[in-house]
Structure formats: structure tokens, C-alpha cells
């Protein structure tokens, strides 16, 4: 789909559909077809409620074939995040009707770059269908050729395209079935992306990880016939940064999670291909960072494994030694994500990362706590978390800070090793975060538990069912605004 920014007036737009936003409880939009729009409001056919859509065909005073009135909800609550969803809902609705070219006109009050970028992001994200493996020859008959924005700058529109294409790259990765995307092939996809966008890439294989002493990561991997990998991507700004700060992004990359010997229930296990959504978001963020060129060095690490119950699988009660030297008693092999993350986080510090953010579909407990609305955020540094929360708010990725009281750490004490890998049923997402925190020590660190937000069980008006790519935009904004 071609993306454009156009400096045209409403009457000059000759797209198949010209989209304008109307608001609830506000006067109808003005323009060449103002009388027709007023009739829609007066008749009650259109009220301006969020994502409501009305279509006028061959509107007088317009070259466009259709004038589409899209509901933005309450005007005072309308922001870039709402526009992103609305833009996506409009594109999916119009695409289903065979519309090929769409132009969205931003109201004078919403013509800033953030709104223009969000409009593009919503459209590009909405255009993705998770139907790669369907063989229906008619599946590609309805598609949108171009999406244009009236408002914002060309640079903002380009930024929106870059971010959304990177997020779709992330979503594509997370949607691949585990028989297609093994750890080896995920590493190869990362290598190909790095070569395309000018990133440095290094892949640590099983032998190298064994030499280094990554016993926590290798313990998870040993139950699978598929070998693990540690993907390392590096972005270096063209000019020397003003400070010595070095951002590390670490993403959980479990390409399939059976739970190992502590096996999961059968119901819903097919979704466990998305257990590498954190790793996919980190790879997608690096794709965007390579193009947007923030001022800070960024290194991404994705430890990727399968967690399988093979004959050599890790057992409950096993004790493993991590890269940091600390020992872990494995009480539950389904608490595997934290085990692969800690070795990657230790390695990130050895590579010089001064600030660490990890993202993982880590716990069901965070879904119980926050549902499917907010990412759970945990930290050892409130100032660093404030930076990330500002970035997440700017990008419309809802994130909620969770407690890290010292009392939770007591639940991880082991009689036989330095600590064990679960803290019991209570406060499961918090004790998981505390487990990880024990391995970053004083390095500023944030853990994002995305288990509730990385997958849509049902399609939304603005996005297809499946992976969401959550976290990516926050990572990029954090790096850009350093």
C-alpha cells in the first residue's frame, strides 16, 4: 500500500473515498458538503460516536467518489491514539467494500505531526491480514492501493509508515507457526533484516553459549531437538552520542512453549507460538530504529529457544548455574522465560548496556491483574521508568507501573540454591519481575510483562485477530527522545 502526504483542499481530493472526522455532541464538519453532513446528524443516522462510519456517494462539491464521515467520539478526548484506531477501523471497513484509494483529512485542530503519523500507523496496521497460509484464491481480491493524509508533514507521515511497517514485521513473526519459525530460522530472519537495514548482527550458537556459561538459557533449551540461539543486533548513531548511555532492549524469544515437564493444559496451547512476541517486538523496534536514527546506541538481544518435554528436558528440582554465576533451583519448568532473560540481561551488561528494558509474555498473573488493556511495568529505577511511561503515553501503548516491594523477594528464597524460579501463586507477576531484578543489580532496568496485550483473541474494528506488536512503538520513542 502506497502512503502519501498531500497538500490538497477537500474539494480537490479525487480518491475513491475521502474521510473526515465528526465528533459526538459537536457541530457537523464544514466543507463543500456541509448541508449533507448536517442532515446525517439531524436525522440521527450519524452521531459521532467512536468508530461510527457513514458513507455519502458522489457528494456534491467533491471530486472523491465517496465522502466518509468517521466518528471520533468526544472531541475533548480525541487524541493520536484514538485517531490511530479510527484510521484502522475506516481502512478495514472500506477495504471490505472494495475501495482502493483512501484520503483522510485531518481537522485544523488535529493537523500536527503526531496525528498525521498516527493516522498512517492505524491504516498500515489495519491492512495486515493474518491469512498467509490460507489457499483461497479470492483472499487478495480486495485490497487498498494507496492511503493519503491531508495534514502533518511528509516526514511525520514517513515516520508513521516506518513504525507501522516495523510493527507488522513484528506481528508477522509472532504469527508464524512453530514448525515454520524455529529458533534457528528466527535468528536467520533477524540476520536478513539486519543486513537490509544496516544493523550489525551476531548470532551466538549453543556451543558459544555453553563456553560462556549460560546455564539458565541452555537448561530451558535442552528438552528440544531444535538448538537455541542468542540474537544480538547493534545500532550505532553516526555521530558520537552526547553521553555514555547505551540502551539495551531484550526480548523473550520462546518460539513454542509446551511448559516443558511442567506441561501446560492442552486448551489454548496452540497460541504458544506467540511466546516470542517480546523478542519479535525488539527485532521490529531495531528495524525502525535503523531508519529513524535516534541519538543513542541501542543493542538488542533476543534469546530464542523451544521449551519442550523431550527426553533430555529440564526437570523440576534441577539446579542450574546462570551466566552471572548465581544458581537457580527450577521448581517449575513452565517459568522458563525468566531463565532465558537473565542470561541475556547479564550478557547485555557485559556488552556495555547502561540501561535495560526487557519485554516478555511472561506470566498469566499479569493478565489477571491488568486484563488485556495495560502492559505491566516493573523497575528498579523510578526516573528511568518515568522516561518509558512518557514514551508509552505518547505512542498510545497503555502501561501501568507495578509494585516491587522488598517483601516479594522473600518468596524466591531456596534452601538448595541462591533462589528458585517461582514465588508461589500470590503476586506471580511481581515475583517473576523480582527474579529478573536479582540479575541486573543496580543497572537501571525495566521489565514489561506483555502477556495480556501481545495477542488479540478476536478481531477488532481496527486490527485483525492475532499478534499486536505491542511495545515496539514505546521502544522506538524511548530511544528517539533520549
Tab-separated table of C-alpha atoms in Angstrom, residues 28-29 31-43 45 56-62 67 69:
chain	number	residue	atom	x	y	z
A	28	UNK	CA	-21.050	18.786	11.799
A	29	UNK	CA	-17.777	19.311	9.883
A	31	UNK	CA	-16.869	21.982	3.767
A	32	UNK	CA	-18.453	21.630	0.323
A	33	UNK	CA	-20.945	19.002	1.562
A	34	UNK	CA	-21.779	20.650	4.904
A	35	UNK	CA	-25.553	20.534	4.258
A	36	UNK	CA	-25.479	16.776	3.606
A	37	UNK	CA	-23.444	16.186	6.735
A	38	UNK	CA	-25.872	18.257	8.784
A	39	UNK	CA	-28.710	16.069	7.501
A	40	UNK	CA	-26.887	12.955	8.741
A	41	UNK	CA	-26.536	14.494	12.193
A	42	UNK	CA	-30.082	15.851	12.322
A	43	UNK	CA	-31.624	12.532	11.251
A	45	UNK	CA	-28.047	8.446	11.156
A	56	UNK	CA	-22.174	9.515	1.136
A	57	UNK	CA	-21.796	8.562	-2.534
A	58	UNK	CA	-20.942	11.137	-5.213
A	59	UNK	CA	-21.092	14.103	-2.786
A	60	UNK	CA	-21.677	17.494	-4.373
A	61	UNK	CA	-18.661	19.817	-4.406
A	62	UNK	CA	-16.191	16.908	-4.179
A	67	UNK	CA	-17.394	11.096	1.419
A	69	UNK	CA	-17.860	10.503	7.931
